[in-house]
Amino acid sequence: MNTLFQKVVVIGYGKVTGEVLQYVYDNKKQYGYDLIFIEHEVHPFGTTEKICAENGIDFRRITDKKELAVLLDQLTEKTLIISASNNFLFPASLVDKPYITIINFHNALLPDYPGRNAPTWVIYTGEKWTGITWHYVTAGVDEGNIIIQKQCEIGADIKAYELTETLMDLAGEAFRESFADIMAERAKVREQGFDPERRMYRSYEVPADGHFELTDRPEDIYRLLRSVDYGKNDIFPPLRTVIDGRKAEILRYRKITADKRKEDDGFVYLPLGEESLLKMKYHFTEDKL
């Protein structure tokens, strides 16, 4: 196989990172590069440490940003850095080095929805389609030229964690398809052509500021609930509302058929169309307002 890269560094966490890491390792002998994996953010359900242990991959856990920046700055060989589900922002001094190439996976169709938690925002804003992007990294966040994109439909009842799973699968598929061209430095790229004033979504932002009123459209409430639902991963705090004049948090929710309604304490029901209900379990966080 043809490549000038002497070293490949994979940085990230989670499912797509595991798939990327395994694929890069499986191709290591063909290309002849050295491989390092860096875990910058510890993931409770990650598989990367196990993959490294089973295959003898150089594993580094570096959670300190300054320490990671120092390590990357010490790279002297022609190196490909693969950023997969990684939230570390690469310093411009590293990006500008001529012998360093960085590619990044983003879980949206750039130039739309740059920044964090893109699955949340595409659900919340009511998009019908989304997808993934692999792109080259520049000094600006999510601004580099696009290598490959794949898209998928956003189902009417899909939750953020379900959409994330689909996007992870697409990311792994797209990476495998483009890997040879990336290694040979012949990937056909295209510029994003984004508006310089485009919105950048931040990690601290929560749709609707994490609050809704029971008088809001039930369809909007249901979409908001799905947009922040990452299952066991507590990315967002519980949504808040006011019930019977008291502040409350939503603990869980379900879309049910009308015949399954039960008048239990701690639940509230809202109509979703003609035959369905939005069932929400809540608990009060303080006394009467």
Coordinates of C-alpha atoms in Angstrom, one line a residue, residues 7-261:
K7 CA 2.7 7.4 12.3
V8 CA -1.1 7.3 12.8
V9 CA -2.6 8.7 16.0
V10 CA -6.2 7.9 16.8
I11 CA -8.0 10.1 19.4
G12 CA -11.5 9.7 20.7
Y13 CA -14.0 7.6 22.7
G14 CA -17.1 5.4 22.1
K15 CA -18.3 3.1 19.4
V16 CA -17.1 4.9 16.2
T17 CA -13.6 5.3 17.7
G18 CA -13.4 1.6 18.5
E19 CA -14.3 0.8 14.9
V20 CA -11.8 3.3 13.5
L21 CA -9.1 2.1 15.8
Q22 CA -9.6 -1.6 14.9
Y23 CA -9.6 -0.8 11.2
V24 CA -6.5 1.3 11.4
Y25 CA -4.8 -1.6 13.3
D26 CA -5.9 -4.2 10.8
N27 CA -4.3 -2.2 8.0
K28 CA -1.1 -1.3 10.0
K29 CA 1.1 -4.0 8.4
Q30 CA 0.0 -3.2 4.9
Y31 CA 1.0 0.5 5.3
G32 CA 3.9 0.1 7.7
Y33 CA 3.0 3.0 10.1
D34 CA 3.3 3.1 13.8
L35 CA 0.0 3.4 15.7
I36 CA -0.8 5.2 18.9
F37 CA -4.3 5.5 20.6
I38 CA -5.0 8.4 22.9
E39 CA -8.0 8.5 25.2
H40 CA -8.6 12.1 26.1
E41 CA -12.2 11.7 27.5
V42 CA -12.9 8.6 29.5
H43 CA -16.1 6.9 28.3
P44 CA -17.9 4.4 30.7
F45 CA -19.0 2.1 27.8
G46 CA -15.8 2.5 25.7
T47 CA -14.0 -0.5 24.1
T48 CA -10.8 1.2 23.0
E49 CA -8.7 0.2 25.9
K50 CA -9.7 -3.4 25.4
I51 CA -8.9 -3.2 21.7
C52 CA -5.4 -1.8 22.5
A53 CA -4.7 -4.5 25.1
E54 CA -5.8 -7.3 22.8
N55 CA -3.7 -6.1 19.9
G56 CA -0.7 -4.6 21.6
I57 CA -1.5 -1.0 20.5
D58 CA 0.3 1.8 22.3
F59 CA -2.5 3.2 24.6
R60 CA -2.2 6.6 26.3
R61 CA -4.9 8.1 28.7
I62 CA -4.3 11.8 28.7
T63 CA -7.2 13.8 30.1
D64 CA -5.3 17.0 30.7
K65 CA -5.5 19.4 27.7
K66 CA -2.1 21.0 28.2
E67 CA -0.4 17.6 28.6
L68 CA -2.1 16.3 25.4
A69 CA -1.1 19.5 23.5
V70 CA 2.5 19.0 24.6
L71 CA 2.6 15.4 23.5
L72 CA 1.2 16.2 20.0
D73 CA 3.6 19.1 19.6
Q74 CA 6.5 16.6 20.1
L75 CA 5.5 14.7 17.0
T76 CA 8.3 15.0 14.4
E77 CA 7.4 12.3 11.8
K78 CA 4.8 12.7 9.0
T79 CA 1.7 11.9 11.0
L80 CA -2.0 11.4 10.4
I81 CA -4.1 12.2 13.4
I82 CA -7.6 10.7 13.3
S83 CA -10.1 12.6 15.6
A84 CA -13.1 10.4 16.1
S85 CA -15.8 11.5 18.6
N86 CA -13.1 13.7 20.1
N87 CA -13.8 17.1 21.7
F88 CA -10.2 18.3 22.0
L89 CA -9.5 21.4 20.0
F90 CA -6.2 21.1 18.2
P91 CA -4.0 24.2 18.6
A92 CA -3.3 26.2 15.5
S93 CA 0.4 25.7 16.0
L94 CA -0.1 21.9 15.5
V95 CA -2.6 22.2 12.6
D96 CA -0.1 24.5 10.7
K97 CA 2.7 22.0 10.8
P98 CA 3.3 20.8 7.2
Y99 CA 4.0 17.2 8.3
I100 CA 0.8 16.9 10.4
T101 CA -2.5 16.0 8.8
I102 CA -5.6 15.8 10.9
I103 CA -9.1 14.5 10.0
N104 CA -12.2 14.7 12.1
F105 CA -15.6 13.0 12.3
H106 CA -18.5 15.3 12.8
N107 CA -22.0 14.0 13.5
A108 CA -23.9 16.3 11.1
L109 CA -23.8 17.3 7.5
L110 CA -21.4 20.2 7.6
P111 CA -21.5 23.2 7.1
D112 CA -24.8 22.8 9.1
Y113 CA -24.8 22.2 12.8
P114 CA -21.1 22.7 13.7
G115 CA -20.0 22.3 17.3
R116 CA -21.4 20.0 19.9
N117 CA -24.4 17.7 20.3
A118 CA -25.6 17.9 16.7
P119 CA -28.1 15.0 17.0
T120 CA -29.9 17.0 19.6
W121 CA -30.2 20.1 17.5
V122 CA -31.3 18.4 14.3
I123 CA -34.1 16.6 16.2
Y124 CA -35.1 19.8 18.1
T125 CA -35.3 21.9 15.0
G126 CA -37.4 19.4 13.2
E127 CA -35.0 18.4 10.4
K128 CA -36.0 15.5 8.2
W129 CA -32.5 14.4 7.2
T130 CA -29.1 14.5 8.8
G131 CA -25.8 12.6 8.5
I132 CA -22.1 12.6 9.1
T133 CA -19.0 14.3 7.8
W134 CA -15.3 13.4 7.7
H135 CA -13.3 16.5 7.1
Y136 CA -9.8 17.8 7.3
V137 CA -9.1 19.9 10.4
T138 CA -8.1 23.6 10.2
A139 CA -7.6 26.2 12.9
G140 CA -11.3 27.0 12.8
V141 CA -13.8 24.6 14.5
D142 CA -15.5 22.3 12.0
E143 CA -14.3 24.4 9.0
G144 CA -12.0 22.2 7.0
N145 CA -12.6 20.7 3.6
I146 CA -15.1 17.8 3.4
I147 CA -13.7 14.3 2.6
I148 CA -16.9 12.3 2.6
Q149 CA -20.5 12.6 3.8
K150 CA -23.3 10.1 4.3
Q151 CA -26.9 11.0 5.2
C152 CA -29.9 9.3 6.9
E153 CA -33.5 10.1 7.6
I154 CA -34.7 11.4 11.0
G155 CA -37.7 9.3 12.1
A156 CA -40.7 10.9 13.6
D157 CA -40.1 9.2 17.0
I158 CA -36.4 8.9 17.0
K159 CA -34.5 9.8 20.2
A160 CA -31.0 11.4 20.3
Y161 CA -29.3 8.2 21.4
E162 CA -30.9 6.2 18.6
L163 CA -29.9 8.8 16.0
T164 CA -26.4 8.8 17.5
E165 CA -26.1 5.0 17.0
T166 CA -27.1 5.4 13.3
L167 CA -24.6 8.2 12.8
M168 CA -21.9 6.1 14.4
D169 CA -22.6 3.3 11.9
L170 CA -22.4 5.7 9.0
A171 CA -19.2 7.2 10.3
G172 CA -17.5 3.8 10.4
E173 CA -18.7 2.9 7.0
A174 CA -17.5 6.3 5.5
F175 CA -14.1 6.0 7.2
R176 CA -13.5 2.6 5.7
E177 CA -14.5 3.8 2.2
S178 CA -12.2 6.8 2.3
F179 CA -9.2 5.4 4.2
A180 CA -7.1 4.4 1.2
D181 CA -7.5 7.8 -0.4
I182 CA -6.7 9.6 2.8
M183 CA -3.5 7.5 3.3
A184 CA -2.5 8.2 -0.3
E185 CA -3.3 11.9 0.1
R186 CA -5.6 11.8 -3.0
A187 CA -9.0 12.3 -1.3
K188 CA -11.2 14.4 -3.5
V189 CA -12.3 17.1 -1.1
R190 CA -14.7 20.1 -1.4
E191 CA -14.9 23.3 0.5
Q192 CA -17.8 23.8 2.9
G193 CA -18.7 27.2 1.7
F194 CA -20.2 28.2 5.1
D195 CA -21.5 31.6 6.2
P196 CA -18.9 33.1 8.6
E197 CA -21.8 34.1 10.8
R198 CA -23.2 30.6 11.1
R199 CA -24.3 29.4 14.5
M200 CA -21.8 27.3 16.5
Y201 CA -23.5 25.0 18.9
R202 CA -21.8 24.9 22.4
S203 CA -21.6 22.1 24.9
Y204 CA -23.4 24.1 27.6
E205 CA -26.4 24.9 25.4
V206 CA -29.7 23.1 26.1
P207 CA -32.7 23.4 23.7
A208 CA -35.4 25.7 25.0
D209 CA -33.1 26.3 28.0
G210 CA -34.2 22.9 29.3
H211 CA -37.8 24.1 30.1
F212 CA -41.2 23.8 28.6
E213 CA -44.8 24.7 29.5
L214 CA -47.6 22.2 29.6
T215 CA -49.5 24.6 27.3
D216 CA -46.9 24.2 24.6
R217 CA -47.8 22.1 21.6
P218 CA -47.5 18.4 22.7
E219 CA -45.6 17.7 19.4
D220 CA -43.1 20.3 20.4
I221 CA -42.7 18.9 23.9
Y222 CA -42.2 15.4 22.5
R223 CA -39.6 16.6 20.1
L224 CA -37.8 18.5 22.9
L225 CA -37.8 15.4 25.1
R226 CA -36.4 13.2 22.3
S227 CA -33.8 15.7 21.4
V228 CA -32.1 15.5 24.8
D229 CA -32.6 11.8 25.4
Y230 CA -29.2 10.1 25.4
G231 CA -30.3 7.1 27.4
K232 CA -27.8 6.2 30.1
N233 CA -25.5 9.0 29.1
D234 CA -26.4 12.0 31.2
I235 CA -25.5 14.6 28.6
F236 CA -28.3 17.0 29.6
P237 CA -30.1 17.5 32.9
P238 CA -33.8 16.6 33.2
L239 CA -36.2 18.9 31.5
R240 CA -38.2 21.2 33.8
T241 CA -41.8 22.4 33.8
V242 CA -44.5 23.6 36.2
I243 CA -47.3 21.3 37.2
D244 CA -50.1 22.4 39.5
G245 CA -48.2 25.5 40.4
R246 CA -45.0 23.6 41.4
K247 CA -41.7 23.2 39.7
A248 CA -41.1 19.7 38.4
E249 CA -38.6 17.7 36.6
I250 CA -39.4 15.1 33.9
L251 CA -37.9 11.7 34.9
R252 CA -39.0 9.7 31.8
Y253 CA -41.5 9.8 29.0
R254 CA -43.2 7.5 26.5
K255 CA -45.5 7.8 23.5
I256 CA -48.5 5.4 24.2
T257 CA -51.8 4.6 22.8
A258 CA -54.8 6.2 24.4
D259 CA -56.2 2.9 25.8
K260 CA -53.1 2.5 28.0
R261 CA -53.7 5.6 30.0

